[in-house]
Amino acid sequence: MLNTKTIIGLGLALFLFSTSCKEKDPEPEATFEKKDITANLADNWIIPSYQQLDTKVADLQSKWALFEANPVEATLPDVQSSWKNAYLSFQQVKMFDFGPAMTVGLAGSLGSFPTDTATIETNISNGSYNLATAANITAIGFPALDYLLFRPGALTALQAANCRTYVSEVITKMKGETAFVVSGWTNYRSTFIDGTETSSTSPFSLLINAYCRDFELAKHTKVGIPL
């Protein structure tokens, strides 16, 4: 009589023999057209969302100009509200960090987190800085404005001319970059829609990689760092 180990051994041998003789499964055929996806994303999400961001940043710039001309308590809430609306709009497009957005470094320049308050204060105090340098990447964008517009005593600090100048230059930089991306998508749209190859540099691959990277950033910077 065969013992249990022998039975199991024979069973495994038969299984391995049967699987080794089985023909290789054919490669799965594509069941969807990638261009349908990229065209839909470009026309119904990416481009309209960037246009909305540009509009929201323009509104922030307009509200700030009114406050800058009359820096009183009554005009600050409008700036803060406009900042919030623009920041929410940015959250809808920051994952599309490729094409024109990658060229201008939009995700980093508008959304580097956490902001470096010490660098911001040094810049304001010295009055000499270049907001386009890597050294200031954490002293610009929405997080920097978050600190400048909402910190305790923000109104008093913003009544200083050098502080208002800094805010103005941060917003002007943001507006120029969002306008650049909106304009860039006019030509990049066809490249994106047609770029469905599987190479690591194809627009479709860049889309998937950007999505995964943004998801990881959400875990690490928005959950991990605060914790």
mmCIF file of C-alpha atoms in Angstrom:
data_model
loop_
_atom_site.group_PDB
_atom_site.id
_atom_site.type_symbol
_atom_site.label_atom_id
_atom_site.label_comp_id
_atom_site.label_asym_id
_atom_site.label_seq_id
_atom_site.Cartn_x
_atom_site.Cartn_y
_atom_site.Cartn_z
ATOM 1 C CA MET A 1 0.000 0.000 0.000
ATOM 2 C CA LEU A 2 1.298 3.429 -0.904
ATOM 3 C CA ASN A 3 1.868 5.738 2.035
ATOM 4 C CA THR A 4 0.694 9.350 2.160
ATOM 5 C CA LYS A 5 4.072 10.817 1.126
ATOM 6 C CA THR A 6 4.217 8.580 -1.913
ATOM 7 C CA ILE A 7 0.708 9.514 -2.997
ATOM 8 C CA ILE A 8 1.490 13.233 -2.643
ATOM 9 C CA GLY A 9 4.743 12.780 -4.539
ATOM 10 C CA LEU A 10 3.027 10.983 -7.407
ATOM 11 C CA GLY A 11 0.355 13.645 -7.529
ATOM 12 C CA LEU A 12 2.930 16.427 -7.780
ATOM 13 C CA ALA A 13 4.810 14.566 -10.482
ATOM 14 C CA LEU A 14 1.660 14.128 -12.562
ATOM 15 C CA PHE A 15 0.805 17.813 -12.109
ATOM 16 C CA LEU A 16 4.250 18.979 -13.176
ATOM 17 C CA PHE A 17 4.203 16.621 -16.163
ATOM 18 C CA SER A 18 0.797 17.837 -17.295
ATOM 19 C CA THR A 19 1.722 21.512 -16.986
ATOM 20 C CA SER A 20 5.039 21.038 -18.795
ATOM 21 C CA CYS A 21 3.265 19.483 -21.760
ATOM 22 C CA LYS A 22 0.634 22.212 -21.954
ATOM 23 C CA GLU A 23 1.008 24.641 -24.826
ATOM 24 C CA LYS A 24 1.960 28.184 -23.930
ATOM 25 C CA ASP A 25 -1.037 30.441 -23.562
ATOM 26 C CA PRO A 26 -1.321 32.975 -26.400
ATOM 27 C CA GLU A 27 -0.611 36.617 -25.656
ATOM 28 C CA PRO A 28 -3.807 38.427 -24.641
ATOM 29 C CA GLU A 29 -5.193 40.702 -27.300
ATOM 30 C CA ALA A 30 -5.913 44.333 -26.546
ATOM 31 C CA THR A 31 -9.591 44.779 -25.749
ATOM 32 C CA PHE A 32 -9.603 48.590 -25.776
ATOM 33 C CA GLU A 33 -8.256 51.410 -27.882
ATOM 34 C CA LYS A 34 -5.754 53.536 -25.964
ATOM 35 C CA LYS A 35 -6.390 56.545 -28.166
ATOM 36 C CA ASP A 36 -9.991 56.628 -26.973
ATOM 37 C CA ILE A 37 -8.670 56.958 -23.433
ATOM 38 C CA THR A 38 -6.042 59.598 -24.182
ATOM 39 C CA ALA A 39 -8.410 61.672 -26.330
ATOM 40 C CA ASN A 40 -11.064 61.597 -23.629
ATOM 41 C CA LEU A 41 -8.553 62.539 -20.949
ATOM 42 C CA ALA A 42 -7.079 65.372 -22.987
ATOM 43 C CA ASP A 43 -10.347 66.946 -24.113
ATOM 44 C CA ASN A 44 -12.604 66.307 -21.140
ATOM 45 C CA TRP A 45 -10.252 66.453 -18.177
ATOM 46 C CA ILE A 46 -6.655 67.586 -18.609
ATOM 47 C CA ILE A 47 -7.040 70.640 -20.861
ATOM 48 C CA PRO A 48 -10.252 71.951 -19.213
ATOM 49 C CA SER A 49 -8.719 71.434 -15.773
ATOM 50 C CA TYR A 50 -5.573 73.357 -16.676
ATOM 51 C CA GLN A 51 -7.722 76.121 -18.139
ATOM 52 C CA GLN A 52 -9.715 76.228 -14.919
ATOM 53 C CA LEU A 53 -6.504 76.411 -12.881
ATOM 54 C CA ASP A 54 -5.275 79.297 -15.012
ATOM 55 C CA THR A 55 -8.577 81.109 -14.464
ATOM 56 C CA LYS A 56 -8.460 80.507 -10.705
ATOM 57 C CA VAL A 57 -4.872 81.739 -10.429
ATOM 58 C CA ALA A 58 -5.837 84.820 -12.453
ATOM 59 C CA ASP A 59 -8.645 85.451 -9.963
ATOM 60 C CA LEU A 60 -6.181 85.065 -7.102
ATOM 61 C CA GLN A 61 -3.901 87.572 -8.777
ATOM 62 C CA SER A 62 -6.808 89.992 -9.190
ATOM 63 C CA LYS A 63 -7.961 89.633 -5.579
ATOM 64 C CA TRP A 64 -4.409 90.094 -4.360
ATOM 65 C CA ALA A 65 -4.011 93.289 -6.420
ATOM 66 C CA LEU A 66 -7.050 94.738 -4.654
ATOM 67 C CA PHE A 67 -5.621 93.826 -1.258
ATOM 68 C CA GLU A 68 -2.174 95.111 -2.158
ATOM 69 C CA ALA A 69 -3.659 98.482 -3.042
ATOM 70 C CA ASN A 70 -5.619 98.544 0.224
ATOM 71 C CA PRO A 71 -4.117 96.090 2.757
ATOM 72 C CA VAL A 72 -6.894 96.092 5.348
ATOM 73 C CA GLU A 73 -8.757 93.351 7.158
ATOM 74 C CA ALA A 74 -11.853 93.648 4.958
ATOM 75 C CA THR A 75 -10.011 92.657 1.751
ATOM 76 C CA LEU A 76 -7.886 89.774 3.089
ATOM 77 C CA PRO A 77 -10.692 87.132 3.256
ATOM 78 C CA ASP A 78 -11.301 87.516 -0.485
ATOM 79 C CA VAL A 79 -7.651 86.698 -1.152
ATOM 80 C CA GLN A 80 -7.754 83.711 1.200
ATOM 81 C CA SER A 81 -10.917 82.364 -0.421
ATOM 82 C CA SER A 82 -9.468 82.798 -3.911
ATOM 83 C CA TRP A 83 -6.281 81.016 -2.790
ATOM 84 C CA LYS A 84 -8.347 78.061 -1.583
ATOM 85 C CA ASN A 85 -10.286 77.802 -4.845
ATOM 86 C CA ALA A 86 -7.108 77.936 -6.908
ATOM 87 C CA TYR A 87 -5.360 75.379 -4.714
ATOM 88 C CA LEU A 88 -8.270 72.953 -5.034
ATOM 89 C CA SER A 89 -8.119 73.406 -8.801
ATOM 90 C CA PHE A 90 -4.400 72.612 -8.732
ATOM 91 C CA GLN A 91 -5.107 69.349 -6.893
ATOM 92 C CA GLN A 92 -7.094 68.183 -9.922
ATOM 93 C CA VAL A 93 -4.192 68.556 -12.350
ATOM 94 C CA LYS A 94 -0.979 68.033 -10.368
ATOM 95 C CA MET A 95 -0.920 64.327 -11.240
ATOM 96 C CA PHE A 96 -0.580 65.208 -14.942
ATOM 97 C CA ASP A 97 3.090 65.970 -14.395
ATOM 98 C CA PHE A 98 4.304 65.402 -17.952
ATOM 99 C CA GLY A 99 4.444 67.304 -21.238
ATOM 100 C CA PRO A 100 4.241 71.098 -20.789
ATOM 101 C CA ALA A 101 3.805 70.738 -17.010
ATOM 102 C CA MET A 102 7.039 68.782 -16.743
ATOM 103 C CA THR A 103 8.829 71.305 -18.957
ATOM 104 C CA VAL A 104 8.049 74.166 -16.587
ATOM 105 C CA GLY A 105 8.177 72.034 -13.414
ATOM 106 C CA LEU A 106 4.620 72.997 -12.490
ATOM 107 C CA ALA A 107 3.976 70.354 -9.830
ATOM 108 C CA GLY A 108 7.090 71.320 -7.904
ATOM 109 C CA SER A 109 6.853 75.073 -8.264
ATOM 110 C CA LEU A 110 3.186 75.244 -7.289
ATOM 111 C CA GLY A 111 2.933 72.426 -4.797
ATOM 112 C CA SER A 112 6.208 71.586 -3.007
ATOM 113 C CA PHE A 113 5.306 70.591 0.538
ATOM 114 C CA PRO A 114 6.121 71.375 3.306
ATOM 115 C CA THR A 115 7.027 74.995 2.708
ATOM 116 C CA ASP A 116 10.264 76.403 4.123
ATOM 117 C CA THR A 117 9.148 79.294 6.307
ATOM 118 C CA ALA A 118 12.722 80.203 7.272
ATOM 119 C CA THR A 119 13.709 80.678 3.619
ATOM 120 C CA ILE A 120 10.575 82.731 2.985
ATOM 121 C CA GLU A 121 11.336 85.035 5.897
ATOM 122 C CA THR A 122 14.970 85.378 4.819
ATOM 123 C CA ASN A 123 13.912 86.274 1.286
ATOM 124 C CA ILE A 124 11.467 88.885 2.525
ATOM 125 C CA SER A 125 13.978 90.339 4.946
ATOM 126 C CA ASN A 126 16.839 90.514 2.440
ATOM 127 C CA GLY A 127 14.708 91.593 -0.502
ATOM 128 C CA SER A 128 17.120 89.773 -2.815
ATOM 129 C CA TYR A 129 16.121 86.400 -4.208
ATOM 130 C CA ASN A 130 15.514 84.438 -7.386
ATOM 131 C CA LEU A 131 12.274 82.481 -7.136
ATOM 132 C CA ALA A 132 13.231 80.383 -10.182
ATOM 133 C CA THR A 133 16.181 78.689 -8.450
ATOM 134 C CA ALA A 134 16.081 75.230 -6.884
ATOM 135 C CA ALA A 135 16.997 76.788 -3.529
ATOM 136 C CA ASN A 136 13.571 78.467 -3.433
ATOM 137 C CA ILE A 137 11.434 75.530 -4.584
ATOM 138 C CA THR A 138 9.969 75.215 -1.071
ATOM 139 C CA ALA A 139 9.481 78.965 -0.705
ATOM 140 C CA ILE A 140 7.007 79.448 -3.564
ATOM 141 C CA GLY A 141 3.649 78.206 -4.792
ATOM 142 C CA PHE A 142 0.468 77.460 -2.901
ATOM 143 C CA PRO A 143 2.129 76.152 0.292
ATOM 144 C CA ALA A 144 4.179 79.355 0.599
ATOM 145 C CA LEU A 145 1.040 81.456 0.167
ATOM 146 C CA ASP A 146 -0.694 79.278 2.735
ATOM 147 C CA TYR A 147 1.895 80.371 5.280
ATOM 148 C CA LEU A 148 1.899 84.022 4.233
ATOM 149 C CA LEU A 149 -1.879 84.466 4.069
ATOM 150 C CA PHE A 150 -3.041 82.370 7.011
ATOM 151 C CA ARG A 151 -0.353 82.499 9.713
ATOM 152 C CA PRO A 152 -1.141 84.234 13.014
ATOM 153 C CA GLY A 153 -0.721 87.959 12.518
ATOM 154 C CA ALA A 154 -0.868 87.592 8.737
ATOM 155 C CA LEU A 155 -2.614 90.922 8.225
ATOM 156 C CA THR A 156 0.018 92.855 10.159
ATOM 157 C CA ALA A 157 2.855 91.083 8.347
ATOM 158 C CA LEU A 158 1.257 91.694 4.948
ATOM 159 C CA GLN A 159 1.021 95.399 5.617
ATOM 160 C CA ALA A 160 4.797 95.541 5.229
ATOM 161 C CA ALA A 161 5.703 96.526 1.664
ATOM 162 C CA ASN A 162 8.486 93.940 1.260
ATOM 163 C CA CYS A 163 6.137 91.130 2.316
ATOM 164 C CA ARG A 164 3.476 92.237 -0.173
ATOM 165 C CA THR A 165 6.104 92.440 -2.892
ATOM 166 C CA TYR A 166 7.123 88.851 -2.171
ATOM 167 C CA VAL A 167 3.538 87.602 -2.370
ATOM 168 C CA SER A 168 3.029 89.489 -5.631
ATOM 169 C CA GLU A 169 6.098 87.900 -7.197
ATOM 170 C CA VAL A 170 5.074 84.406 -6.059
ATOM 171 C CA ILE A 171 1.622 84.825 -7.605
ATOM 172 C CA THR A 172 3.018 86.350 -10.802
ATOM 173 C CA LYS A 173 5.327 83.351 -11.189
ATOM 174 C CA MET A 174 2.409 80.971 -10.682
ATOM 175 C CA LYS A 175 0.301 82.769 -13.274
ATOM 176 C CA GLY A 176 3.058 82.688 -15.860
ATOM 177 C CA GLU A 177 3.622 78.971 -15.388
ATOM 178 C CA THR A 178 -0.031 77.978 -15.548
ATOM 179 C CA ALA A 179 -0.488 80.077 -18.701
ATOM 180 C CA PHE A 180 2.554 78.352 -20.213
ATOM 181 C CA VAL A 181 1.047 74.905 -19.590
ATOM 182 C CA VAL A 182 -2.347 75.869 -21.014
ATOM 183 C CA SER A 183 -0.679 77.225 -24.141
ATOM 184 C CA GLY A 184 1.636 74.230 -24.402
ATOM 185 C CA TRP A 185 -1.219 71.745 -24.489
ATOM 186 C CA THR A 186 -2.434 73.296 -27.754
ATOM 187 C CA ASN A 187 0.427 71.550 -29.555
ATOM 188 C CA TYR A 188 1.030 68.721 -27.096
ATOM 189 C CA ARG A 189 -2.555 67.439 -27.352
ATOM 190 C CA SER A 190 -1.934 65.471 -30.557
ATOM 191 C CA THR A 191 1.369 64.127 -29.204
ATOM 192 C CA PHE A 192 -0.392 62.907 -26.085
ATOM 193 C CA ILE A 193 -3.322 61.310 -27.904
ATOM 194 C CA ASP A 194 -1.099 59.504 -30.401
ATOM 195 C CA GLY A 195 1.586 58.559 -27.861
ATOM 196 C CA THR A 196 0.209 55.172 -26.853
ATOM 197 C CA GLU A 197 3.451 53.206 -27.180
ATOM 198 C CA THR A 198 4.711 51.100 -24.289
ATOM 199 C CA SER A 199 8.168 52.691 -24.074
ATOM 200 C CA SER A 200 9.012 54.416 -20.802
ATOM 201 C CA THR A 201 9.079 57.823 -22.501
ATOM 202 C CA SER A 202 5.771 57.564 -24.347
ATOM 203 C CA PRO A 203 3.019 59.951 -23.172
ATOM 204 C CA PHE A 204 0.804 57.020 -22.146
ATOM 205 C CA SER A 205 3.587 55.565 -19.985
ATOM 206 C CA LEU A 206 4.304 58.999 -18.538
ATOM 207 C CA LEU A 207 0.611 59.299 -17.646
ATOM 208 C CA ILE A 208 0.601 55.992 -15.756
ATOM 209 C CA ASN A 209 3.890 56.741 -13.994
ATOM 210 C CA ALA A 210 2.723 60.231 -13.002
ATOM 211 C CA TYR A 211 -0.487 58.797 -11.568
ATOM 212 C CA CYS A 212 1.420 56.240 -9.472
ATOM 213 C CA ARG A 213 3.922 58.866 -8.300
ATOM 214 C CA ASP A 214 1.153 61.250 -7.250
ATOM 215 C CA PHE A 215 -0.557 58.479 -5.296
ATOM 216 C CA GLU A 216 2.677 57.747 -3.433
ATOM 217 C CA LEU A 217 3.182 61.455 -2.717
ATOM 218 C CA ALA A 218 -0.304 61.644 -1.243
ATOM 219 C CA LYS A 219 0.626 58.919 1.236
ATOM 220 C CA HIS A 220 4.060 60.236 2.150
ATOM 221 C CA THR A 221 3.657 64.021 2.158
ATOM 222 C CA LYS A 222 -0.010 64.503 3.029
ATOM 223 C CA VAL A 223 -0.342 61.684 5.532
ATOM 224 C CA GLY A 224 3.160 60.642 6.529
ATOM 225 C CA ILE A 225 4.752 64.051 7.143
ATOM 226 C CA PRO A 226 1.839 65.461 9.224
ATOM 227 C CA LEU A 227 1.782 62.274 11.308
#
